[in-house]
Amino acid sequence: MRFEGRVAVVTGAAHGLGLDAARGFAREGARVLMVDRDPAGHEAAAALRAEGHDVRFRAADVTRAADVAAYVEAALEAWGAIHCFFNNAGIEGEVKPLVEQEEAVFDAVLAVNVKGVFLGLRHVLPVMRAQGQGAVVNTASTAGLVGSAGLSPYVASKQAVLGLTKSVAGEVAREGVRVNAICPGPTETRMIHSLEEQAARRGANDPAERYRAAIPMGRYCLPSEITAAVLFLCSEAASGITGAHLQVDGGRTACPMGSAMR
Ligand SMILES: NC(=O)c1ccc[n+]([C@@H]2O[C@H](COP(=O)([O-])OP(=O)(O)OC[C@H]3O[C@@H](n4cnc5c(N)ncnc54)[C@H](O)[C@@H]3O)[C@@H](O)[C@H]2O)c1
């Protein structure tokens, strides 16, 4: 029970990686505030409470400062502290060349993936500084490390997440607060299947097979494999790690040709 007596806040917690991480924190003893704009998070939180965990859900749009302030306040009202923050909500945007990208889609992707992460940091870090302790994990992506033709707004947003992570880590490091990022590769959630479907609609031949072939392990990661990295970075075992990014990608960025040259 690495997080007994700790409070964790997780955004994008109604589905996918956020939901799995919320479950992981709760099962390791944390009290968890699940945050999402999708009210389906109410049922997800209820399911965890039925397992005996102290979990609440707060509906919020991470792009709205008032909503962010309100979810931080909700965690403090309930439990008086925030020790771990998984700043994770994100959207993928549309798969098309940059010259076809709609301005509104670019704005939406940057709003959720960059401004949402910024606002989370802006409102949670003062709490952690006052406590003299805390650990944040921002969700970037392997798209934060390399380009991806057809996904320029998403790639730009995830590279910005790494910039925010490294800069702010240096600002709070002497106050007991660590800020890191995870860079998942393709992982089994709604998002990767949306990207596959969009690529297929644009005429790509079996994108799922092509994506998997570019991963040395030959498969997508599982949400539980991302959760394991998030919990590690939030735990005492990572006490010397800040401003870092951790790839959990089956070897994809290390070896982008996958197993093709074997
Ligand atoms: N699945 C992958 O292959 C993959 C790979 C790399 C990075 N990521 C990143 O992981 C994170 C989680 O994605 P996922 O795969 O779980 O996708 P997902 O679509 O299953 O989950 C994303 C969650 O974020 C929520 N959300 C979206 N916009 C929001 C907003 N404005 N306010 C509050 N909540 C909002 C959604 O309702 C949803 O519950 C994202 O940041 C994504 O970019 C995913």
mmCIF file of N, CA and C in Angstrom, residues 63 91 103-118 152-158 160-161:
data_model
loop_
_atom_site.group_PDB
_atom_site.id
_atom_site.type_symbol
_atom_site.label_atom_id
_atom_site.label_comp_id
_atom_site.label_asym_id
_atom_site.label_seq_id
_atom_site.Cartn_x
_atom_site.Cartn_y
_atom_site.Cartn_z
ATOM 1 N N THR A 63 -10.039 22.855 -19.354
ATOM 2 C CA THR A 63 -9.649 24.078 -20.067
ATOM 3 C C THR A 63 -10.201 25.330 -19.382
ATOM 4 N N ILE A 91 -6.955 15.075 -25.641
ATOM 5 C CA ILE A 91 -7.702 14.678 -26.844
ATOM 6 C C ILE A 91 -6.726 14.547 -28.012
ATOM 7 N N GLU A 103 -8.477 25.345 -37.995
ATOM 8 C CA GLU A 103 -7.997 26.173 -36.891
ATOM 9 C C GLU A 103 -8.711 25.817 -35.582
ATOM 10 N N ALA A 104 -10.007 25.517 -35.666
ATOM 11 C CA ALA A 104 -10.775 25.223 -34.447
ATOM 12 C C ALA A 104 -10.292 23.934 -33.785
ATOM 13 N N VAL A 105 -9.884 22.961 -34.618
ATOM 14 C CA VAL A 105 -9.391 21.699 -34.043
ATOM 15 C C VAL A 105 -8.035 21.938 -33.381
ATOM 16 N N PHE A 106 -7.178 22.713 -34.048
ATOM 17 C CA PHE A 106 -5.880 23.065 -33.444
ATOM 18 C C PHE A 106 -6.107 23.727 -32.086
ATOM 19 N N ASP A 107 -7.022 24.701 -32.051
ATOM 20 C CA ASP A 107 -7.290 25.413 -30.788
ATOM 21 C C ASP A 107 -7.801 24.454 -29.715
ATOM 22 N N ALA A 108 -8.667 23.521 -30.113
ATOM 23 C CA ALA A 108 -9.241 22.592 -29.127
ATOM 24 C C ALA A 108 -8.166 21.668 -28.561
ATOM 25 N N VAL A 109 -7.294 21.170 -29.431
ATOM 26 C CA VAL A 109 -6.237 20.257 -28.971
ATOM 27 C C VAL A 109 -5.277 20.987 -28.026
ATOM 28 N N LEU A 110 -4.888 22.201 -28.411
ATOM 29 C CA LEU A 110 -3.974 22.977 -27.540
ATOM 30 C C LEU A 110 -4.672 23.352 -26.227
ATOM 31 N N ALA A 111 -5.972 23.621 -26.304
ATOM 32 C CA ALA A 111 -6.701 24.030 -25.089
ATOM 33 C C ALA A 111 -6.700 22.902 -24.053
ATOM 34 N N VAL A 112 -7.033 21.682 -24.485
ATOM 35 C CA VAL A 112 -7.103 20.579 -23.520
ATOM 36 C C VAL A 112 -5.698 20.121 -23.128
ATOM 37 N N ASN A 113 -4.862 19.857 -24.132
ATOM 38 C CA ASN A 113 -3.590 19.174 -23.867
ATOM 39 C C ASN A 113 -2.517 20.091 -23.284
ATOM 40 N N VAL A 114 -2.580 21.384 -23.592
ATOM 41 C CA VAL A 114 -1.548 22.305 -23.075
ATOM 42 C C VAL A 114 -2.134 23.216 -21.989
ATOM 43 N N LYS A 115 -3.203 23.946 -22.350
ATOM 44 C CA LYS A 115 -3.766 24.848 -21.329
ATOM 45 C C LYS A 115 -4.321 24.056 -20.147
ATOM 46 N N GLY A 116 -4.929 22.916 -20.414
ATOM 47 C CA GLY A 116 -5.466 22.090 -19.324
ATOM 48 C C GLY A 116 -4.363 21.640 -18.377
ATOM 49 N N VAL A 117 -3.223 21.251 -18.941
ATOM 50 C CA VAL A 117 -2.074 20.833 -18.122
ATOM 51 C C VAL A 117 -1.508 22.038 -17.364
ATOM 52 N N PHE A 118 -1.395 23.184 -18.067
ATOM 53 C CA PHE A 118 -0.911 24.411 -17.428
ATOM 54 C C PHE A 118 -1.810 24.798 -16.243
ATOM 55 N N SER A 152 -0.075 16.845 -36.489
ATOM 56 C CA SER A 152 0.752 17.985 -36.044
ATOM 57 C C SER A 152 0.195 18.735 -34.831
ATOM 58 N N PRO A 153 -1.106 19.006 -34.721
ATOM 59 C CA PRO A 153 -1.559 19.712 -33.509
ATOM 60 C C PRO A 153 -1.292 18.889 -32.242
ATOM 61 N N TYR A 154 -1.579 17.592 -32.310
ATOM 62 C CA TYR A 154 -1.356 16.717 -31.151
ATOM 63 C C TYR A 154 0.128 16.674 -30.785
ATOM 64 N N VAL A 155 0.976 16.513 -31.800
ATOM 65 C CA VAL A 155 2.429 16.457 -31.558
ATOM 66 C C VAL A 155 2.903 17.766 -30.922
ATOM 67 N N ALA A 156 2.447 18.899 -31.486
ATOM 68 C CA ALA A 156 2.837 20.202 -30.921
ATOM 69 C C ALA A 156 2.405 20.287 -29.462
ATOM 70 N N SER A 157 1.201 19.797 -29.174
ATOM 71 C CA SER A 157 0.690 19.899 -27.791
ATOM 72 C C SER A 157 1.512 19.045 -26.836
ATOM 73 N N LYS A 158 1.908 17.870 -27.269
ATOM 74 C CA LYS A 158 2.623 16.971 -26.356
ATOM 75 C C LYS A 158 4.075 17.414 -26.170
ATOM 76 N N ALA A 160 4.850 20.511 -26.084
ATOM 77 C CA ALA A 160 4.663 21.603 -25.118
ATOM 78 C C ALA A 160 4.528 21.060 -23.688
ATOM 79 N N VAL A 161 3.878 19.918 -23.536
ATOM 80 C CA VAL A 161 3.740 19.332 -22.187
ATOM 81 C C VAL A 161 5.124 19.036 -21.598
#
